[in-house]
Structure formats: C-alpha cells, structure tokens
PDB file of C-alpha atoms in Angstrom:
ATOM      1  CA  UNK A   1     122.980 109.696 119.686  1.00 45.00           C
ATOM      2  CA  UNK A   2     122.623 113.511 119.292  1.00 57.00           C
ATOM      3  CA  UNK A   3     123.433 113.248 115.829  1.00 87.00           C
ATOM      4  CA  UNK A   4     120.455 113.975 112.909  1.00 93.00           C
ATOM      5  CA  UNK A   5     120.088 111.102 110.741  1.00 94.00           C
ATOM      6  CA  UNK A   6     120.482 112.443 107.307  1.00 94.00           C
ATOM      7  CA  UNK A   7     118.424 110.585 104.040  1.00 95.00           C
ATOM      8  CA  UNK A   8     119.469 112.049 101.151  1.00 94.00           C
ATOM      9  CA  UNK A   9     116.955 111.399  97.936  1.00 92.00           C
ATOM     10  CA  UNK A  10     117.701 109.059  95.042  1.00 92.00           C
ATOM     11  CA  UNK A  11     119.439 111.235  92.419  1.00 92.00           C
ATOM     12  CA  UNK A  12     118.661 108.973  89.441  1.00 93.00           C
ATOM     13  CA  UNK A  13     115.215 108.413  90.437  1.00 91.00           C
ATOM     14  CA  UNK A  14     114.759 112.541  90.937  1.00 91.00           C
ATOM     15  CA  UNK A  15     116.280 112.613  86.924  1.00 95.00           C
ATOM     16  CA  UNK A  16     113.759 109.818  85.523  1.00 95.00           C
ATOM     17  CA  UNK A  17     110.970 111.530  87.121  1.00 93.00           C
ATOM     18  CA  UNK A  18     111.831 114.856  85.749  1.00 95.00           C
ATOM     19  CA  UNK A  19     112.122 112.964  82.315  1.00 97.00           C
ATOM     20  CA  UNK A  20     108.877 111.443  82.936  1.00 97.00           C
ATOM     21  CA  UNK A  21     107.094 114.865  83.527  1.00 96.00           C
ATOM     22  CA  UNK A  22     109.001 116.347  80.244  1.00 97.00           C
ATOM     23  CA  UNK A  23     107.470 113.669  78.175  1.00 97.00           C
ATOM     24  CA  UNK A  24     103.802 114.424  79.703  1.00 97.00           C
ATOM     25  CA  UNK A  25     104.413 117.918  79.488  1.00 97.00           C
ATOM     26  CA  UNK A  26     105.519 117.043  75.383  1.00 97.00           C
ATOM     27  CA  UNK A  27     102.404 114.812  75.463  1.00 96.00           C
ATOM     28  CA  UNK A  28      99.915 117.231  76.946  1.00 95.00           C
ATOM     29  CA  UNK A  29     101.265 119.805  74.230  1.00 95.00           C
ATOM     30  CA  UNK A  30     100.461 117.644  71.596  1.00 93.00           C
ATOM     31  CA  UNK A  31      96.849 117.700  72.876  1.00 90.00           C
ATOM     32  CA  UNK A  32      96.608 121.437  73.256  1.00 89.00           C
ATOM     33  CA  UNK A  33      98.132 122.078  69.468  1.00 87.00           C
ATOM     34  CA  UNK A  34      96.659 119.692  67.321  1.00 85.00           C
ATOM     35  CA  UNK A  35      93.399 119.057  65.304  1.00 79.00           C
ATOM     36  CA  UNK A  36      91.265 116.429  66.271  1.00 74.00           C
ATOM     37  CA  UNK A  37      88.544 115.261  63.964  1.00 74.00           C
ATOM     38  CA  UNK A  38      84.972 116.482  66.186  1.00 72.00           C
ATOM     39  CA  UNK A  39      84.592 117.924  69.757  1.00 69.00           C
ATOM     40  CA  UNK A  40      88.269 120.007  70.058  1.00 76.00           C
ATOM     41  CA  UNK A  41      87.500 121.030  73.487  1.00 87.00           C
ATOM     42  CA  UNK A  42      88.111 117.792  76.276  1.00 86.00           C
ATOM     43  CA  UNK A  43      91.675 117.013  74.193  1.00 87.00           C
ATOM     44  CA  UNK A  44      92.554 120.893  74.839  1.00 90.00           C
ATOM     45  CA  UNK A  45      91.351 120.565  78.632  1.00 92.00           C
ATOM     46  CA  UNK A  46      93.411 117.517  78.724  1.00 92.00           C
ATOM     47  CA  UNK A  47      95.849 118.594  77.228  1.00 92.00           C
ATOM     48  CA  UNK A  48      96.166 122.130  79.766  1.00 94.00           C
ATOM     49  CA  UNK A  49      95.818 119.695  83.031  1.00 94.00           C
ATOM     50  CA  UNK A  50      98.301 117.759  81.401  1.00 95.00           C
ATOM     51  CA  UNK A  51     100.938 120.314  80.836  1.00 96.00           C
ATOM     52  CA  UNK A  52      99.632 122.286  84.317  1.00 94.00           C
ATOM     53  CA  UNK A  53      99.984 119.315  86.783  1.00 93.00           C
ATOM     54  CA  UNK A  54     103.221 117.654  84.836  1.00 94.00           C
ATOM     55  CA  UNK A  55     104.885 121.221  84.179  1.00 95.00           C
ATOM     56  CA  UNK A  56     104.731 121.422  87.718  1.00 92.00           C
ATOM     57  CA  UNK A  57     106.642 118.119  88.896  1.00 91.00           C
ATOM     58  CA  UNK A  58     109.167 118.975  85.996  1.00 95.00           C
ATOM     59  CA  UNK A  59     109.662 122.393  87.808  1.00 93.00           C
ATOM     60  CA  UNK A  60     110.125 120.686  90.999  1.00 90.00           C
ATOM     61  CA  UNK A  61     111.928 117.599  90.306  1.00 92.00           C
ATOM     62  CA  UNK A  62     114.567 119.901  88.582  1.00 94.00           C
ATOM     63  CA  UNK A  63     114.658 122.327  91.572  1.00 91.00           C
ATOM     64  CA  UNK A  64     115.908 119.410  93.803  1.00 88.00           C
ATOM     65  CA  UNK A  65     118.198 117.971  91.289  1.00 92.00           C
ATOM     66  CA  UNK A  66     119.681 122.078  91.287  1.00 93.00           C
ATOM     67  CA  UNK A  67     119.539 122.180  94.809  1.00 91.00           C
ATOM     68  CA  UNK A  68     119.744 119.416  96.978  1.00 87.00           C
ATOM     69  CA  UNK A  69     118.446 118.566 100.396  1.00 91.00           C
ATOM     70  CA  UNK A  70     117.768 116.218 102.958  1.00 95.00           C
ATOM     71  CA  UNK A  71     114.236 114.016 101.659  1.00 94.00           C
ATOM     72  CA  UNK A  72     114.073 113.086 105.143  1.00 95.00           C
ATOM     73  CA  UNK A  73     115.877 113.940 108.753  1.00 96.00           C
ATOM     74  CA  UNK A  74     115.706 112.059 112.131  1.00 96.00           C
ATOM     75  CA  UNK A  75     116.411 114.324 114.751  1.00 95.00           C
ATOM     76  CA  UNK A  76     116.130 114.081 118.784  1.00 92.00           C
ATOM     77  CA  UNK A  77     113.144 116.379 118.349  1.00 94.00           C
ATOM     78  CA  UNK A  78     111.155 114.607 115.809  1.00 95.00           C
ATOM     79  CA  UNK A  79     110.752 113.669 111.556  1.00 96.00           C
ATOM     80  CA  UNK A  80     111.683 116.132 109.137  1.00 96.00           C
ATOM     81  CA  UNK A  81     109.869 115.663 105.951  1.00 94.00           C
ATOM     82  CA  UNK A  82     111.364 116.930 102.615  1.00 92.00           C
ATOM     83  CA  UNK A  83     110.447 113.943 100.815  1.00 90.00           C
ATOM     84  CA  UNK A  84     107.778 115.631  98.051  1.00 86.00           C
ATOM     85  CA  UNK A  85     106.597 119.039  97.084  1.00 85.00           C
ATOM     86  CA  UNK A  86     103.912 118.288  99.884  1.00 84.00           C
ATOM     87  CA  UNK A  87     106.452 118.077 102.611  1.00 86.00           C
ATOM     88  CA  UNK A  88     105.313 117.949 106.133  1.00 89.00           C
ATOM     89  CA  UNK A  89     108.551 119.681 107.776  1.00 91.00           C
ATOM     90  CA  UNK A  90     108.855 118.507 111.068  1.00 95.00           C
ATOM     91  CA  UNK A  91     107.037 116.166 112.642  1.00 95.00           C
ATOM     92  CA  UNK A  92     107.653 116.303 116.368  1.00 95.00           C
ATOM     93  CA  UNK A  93     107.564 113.260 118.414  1.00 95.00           C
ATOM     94  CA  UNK A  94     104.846 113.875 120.299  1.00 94.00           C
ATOM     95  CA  UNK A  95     102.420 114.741 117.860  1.00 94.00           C
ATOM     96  CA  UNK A  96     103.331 110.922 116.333  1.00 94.00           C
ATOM     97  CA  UNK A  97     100.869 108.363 117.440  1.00 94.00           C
ATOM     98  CA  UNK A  98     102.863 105.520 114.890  1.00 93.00           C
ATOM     99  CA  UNK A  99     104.826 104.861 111.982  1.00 93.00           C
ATOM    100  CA  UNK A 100     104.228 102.118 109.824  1.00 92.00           C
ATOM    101  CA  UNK A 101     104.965 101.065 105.947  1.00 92.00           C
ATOM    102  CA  UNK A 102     102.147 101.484 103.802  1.00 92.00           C
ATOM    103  CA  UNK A 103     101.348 100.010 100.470  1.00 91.00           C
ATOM    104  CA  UNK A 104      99.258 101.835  98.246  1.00 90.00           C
ATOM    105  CA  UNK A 105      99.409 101.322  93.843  1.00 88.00           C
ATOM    106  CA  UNK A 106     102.516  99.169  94.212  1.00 89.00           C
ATOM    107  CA  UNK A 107     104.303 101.753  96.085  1.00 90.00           C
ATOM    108  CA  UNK A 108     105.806 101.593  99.770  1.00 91.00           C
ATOM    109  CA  UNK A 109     105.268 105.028 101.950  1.00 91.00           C
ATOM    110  CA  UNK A 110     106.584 105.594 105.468  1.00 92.00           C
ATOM    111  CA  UNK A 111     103.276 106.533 106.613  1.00 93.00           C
ATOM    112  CA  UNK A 112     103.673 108.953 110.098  1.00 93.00           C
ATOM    113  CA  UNK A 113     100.224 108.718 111.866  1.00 94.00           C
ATOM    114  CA  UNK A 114      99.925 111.792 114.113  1.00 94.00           C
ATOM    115  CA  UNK A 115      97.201 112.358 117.313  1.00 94.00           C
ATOM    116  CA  UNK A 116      95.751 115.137 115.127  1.00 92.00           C
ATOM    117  CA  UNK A 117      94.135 113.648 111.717  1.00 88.00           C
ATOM    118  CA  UNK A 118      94.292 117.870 109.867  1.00 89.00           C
ATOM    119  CA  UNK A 119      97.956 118.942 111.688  1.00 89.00           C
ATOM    120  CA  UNK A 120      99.612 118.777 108.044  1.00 89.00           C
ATOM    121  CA  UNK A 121      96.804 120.235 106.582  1.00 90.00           C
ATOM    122  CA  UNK A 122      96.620 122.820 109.137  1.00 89.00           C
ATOM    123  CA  UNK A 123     100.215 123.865 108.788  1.00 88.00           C
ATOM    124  CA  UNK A 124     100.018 124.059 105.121  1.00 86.00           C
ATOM    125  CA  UNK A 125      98.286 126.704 102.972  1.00 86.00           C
ATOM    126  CA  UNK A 126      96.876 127.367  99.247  1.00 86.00           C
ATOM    127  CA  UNK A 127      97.616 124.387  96.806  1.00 84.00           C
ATOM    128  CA  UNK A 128      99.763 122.776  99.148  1.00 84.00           C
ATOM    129  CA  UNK A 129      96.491 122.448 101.667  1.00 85.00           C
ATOM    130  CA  UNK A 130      94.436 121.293  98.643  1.00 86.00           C
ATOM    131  CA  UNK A 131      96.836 118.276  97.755  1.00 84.00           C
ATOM    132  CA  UNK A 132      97.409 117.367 101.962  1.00 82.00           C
ATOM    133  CA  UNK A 133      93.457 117.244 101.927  1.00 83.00           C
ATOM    134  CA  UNK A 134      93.546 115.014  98.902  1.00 82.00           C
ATOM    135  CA  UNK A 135      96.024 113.073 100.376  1.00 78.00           C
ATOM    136  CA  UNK A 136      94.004 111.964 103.395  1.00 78.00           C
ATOM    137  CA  UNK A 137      91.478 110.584 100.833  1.00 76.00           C
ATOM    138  CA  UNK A 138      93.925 107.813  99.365  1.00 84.00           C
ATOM    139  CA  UNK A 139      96.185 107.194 102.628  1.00 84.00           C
ATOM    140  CA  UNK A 140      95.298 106.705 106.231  1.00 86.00           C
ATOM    141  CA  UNK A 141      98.379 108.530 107.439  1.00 89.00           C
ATOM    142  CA  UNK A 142      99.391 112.126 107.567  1.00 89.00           C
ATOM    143  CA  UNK A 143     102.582 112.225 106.489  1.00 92.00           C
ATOM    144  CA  UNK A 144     103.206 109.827 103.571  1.00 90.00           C
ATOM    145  CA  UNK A 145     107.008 109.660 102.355  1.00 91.00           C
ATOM    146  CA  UNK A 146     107.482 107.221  99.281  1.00 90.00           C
ATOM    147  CA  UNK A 147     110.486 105.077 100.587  1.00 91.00           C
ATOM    148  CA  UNK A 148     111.766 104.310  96.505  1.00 91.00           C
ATOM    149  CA  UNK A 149     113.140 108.211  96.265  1.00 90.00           C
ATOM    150  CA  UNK A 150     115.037 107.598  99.822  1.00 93.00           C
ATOM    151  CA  UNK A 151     118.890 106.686  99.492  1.00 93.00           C
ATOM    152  CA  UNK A 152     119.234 104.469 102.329  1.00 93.00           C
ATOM    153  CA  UNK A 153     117.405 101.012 103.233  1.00 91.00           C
ATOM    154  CA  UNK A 154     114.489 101.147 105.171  1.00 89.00           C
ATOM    155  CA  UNK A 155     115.908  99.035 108.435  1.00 91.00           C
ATOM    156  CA  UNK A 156     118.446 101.977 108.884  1.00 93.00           C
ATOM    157  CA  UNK A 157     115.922 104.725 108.207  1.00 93.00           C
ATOM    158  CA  UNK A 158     113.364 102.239 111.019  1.00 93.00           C
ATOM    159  CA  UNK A 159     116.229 102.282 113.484  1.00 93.00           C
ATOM    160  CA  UNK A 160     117.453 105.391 113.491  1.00 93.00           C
ATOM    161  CA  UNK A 161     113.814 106.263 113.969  1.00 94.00           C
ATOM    162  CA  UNK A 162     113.337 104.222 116.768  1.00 93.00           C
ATOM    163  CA  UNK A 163     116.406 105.229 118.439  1.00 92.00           C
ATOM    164  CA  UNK A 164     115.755 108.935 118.584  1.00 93.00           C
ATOM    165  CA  UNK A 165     111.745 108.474 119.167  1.00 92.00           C
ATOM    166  CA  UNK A 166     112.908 105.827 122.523  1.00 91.00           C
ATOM    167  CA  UNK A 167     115.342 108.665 123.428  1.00 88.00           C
ATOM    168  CA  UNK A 168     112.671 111.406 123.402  1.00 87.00           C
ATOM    169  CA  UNK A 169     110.036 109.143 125.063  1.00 85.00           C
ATOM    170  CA  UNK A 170     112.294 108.448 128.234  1.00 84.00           C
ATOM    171  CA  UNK A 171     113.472 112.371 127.721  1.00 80.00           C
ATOM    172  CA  UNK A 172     109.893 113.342 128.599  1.00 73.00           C
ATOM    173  CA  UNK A 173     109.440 110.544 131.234  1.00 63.00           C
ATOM    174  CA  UNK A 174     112.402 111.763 133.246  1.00 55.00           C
ATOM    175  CA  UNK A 175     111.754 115.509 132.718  1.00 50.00           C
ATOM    176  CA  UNK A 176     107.934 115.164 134.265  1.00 47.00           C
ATOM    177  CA  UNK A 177     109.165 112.944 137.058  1.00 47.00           C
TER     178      UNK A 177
END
C-alpha cells in the first residue's frame, strides 16, 4: 500500500486540445489582420484575447505533450494535482474535507473540497491566483481535475483514493492515541 498511484494524462486528448488552441490562435489572427467594414476596434480586441488566452493553452498543451508527467498522484500523504496549468500540487489529507464528481458544462471534475475555501488560492501567485479565484466562481470545490484528460477509469482513480486517505486517517488515529 506504500506505493503512489500514478495517472498519467490522455495523450490524444493533450494533441486535440493543442490543435484546438492552434485553430483559435489561426482564428483570433484572422481578427487582428483583417478589414472589417465599420468599428475595427472590438474584432482587434477579440481577436488579441483570442490569440492571448488560446496562445497560451497551445504553449502549454505542447509543453506536456514534450514533457510528460503525472496529471494526478495518490500518495500516503495526500493528492497531487498536475491535471491543468492551474494545478493544485499536493493536496494533503488533512486539509481534504471530501471528494466528489462534479458536473459542470457537460464535463466531469474530481472536485477535492478542502477545510480552507482560499488554500489553492493562497498557495498560488500572479495569473495563476487570478484563474484559482475565478475558479471558485464556477465550481464549489478547490481543486477541480477534469476526469476526460485522466488515463485510467474513475473507480480505480476512487479506490486508490480511498485506500490511501483510510490508511492516513487510522495513521493519525493511532499516532495521537
């Protein structure tokens, strides 16, 4: 049981979503270098957030695709999150309250709900801070990892989750005792 539990992302989902961004990047240039008939100015603001925010992902998609990692890691010590740009690191167990599966816009996220609402936000800095905050608007969690870019089912990821966060629970039982 002292083994991590490694989750490797989805390699062909990391390589559509870096396609994806290249064709809003394409799309956003399109907006920034050519005419439109009347007010020029909200297509070329468009068209810079477009390339910006999109230029970004493409950046970071093709970063992990260069260099893979873990998206996620069950350890005895807690959840490490290296799911998204945003990544939470780890998550100890007890600064997790609970764990559930949250729907939000058709998509499933392992949502980690910890005792302390700002901890991610508190550990995080700059833009990173600025998207955590945002986060909290559209989820209710803290940490939110979207379960289509894991490469394993979500029973074994639950288990192996359960496992180590039972093991840690008695750990600290038995150690204050």
């Amino acid at each position: 049981m002292d083994n991590d539990f490694i989750v490797k992302p989805k390699m062909g989902r990391m390589v559509m979503l870096a396609f994806l961004s290249l064709v809003f990047v394409l799309i956003g240039l399109v907006f920034l270098f050519v005419q439109f008939d009347g007010d020029t100015v909200i297509p070329k603001v468009i068209g810079a957030i477009t390339v910006i925010f999109f230029g970004l992902c493409m950046l970071y998609y093709i970063k992990v695709l260069m260099k893979p990692e873990p998206a996620v890691i069950v350890t005895k010590e807690g959840i490490i999150d290296q799911s998204s740009y945003i990544r939470a690191g780890l998550v100890r167990w007890e600064e997790i309250e609970g764990i559930d599966l949250i729907s939000f816009s058709g998509q499933d996220y392992l949502g980690i709900f910890t005792f302390d609402p700002d901890l991610i936000i508190d550990r995080s800095s700059g833009f990173k801070k600025m998207l955590n905050r945002m986060n909290t608007g559209l989820l209710p969690s803290q940490v939110n990892i979207p379960v289509k870019l894991l490469n394993c089912s979500m029973d074994d990821l639950m288990n192996a989750i359960s496992e180590r966060w039972e093991a840690a629970i008695q750990n600290n039982t038995t150690v204050g005792q």
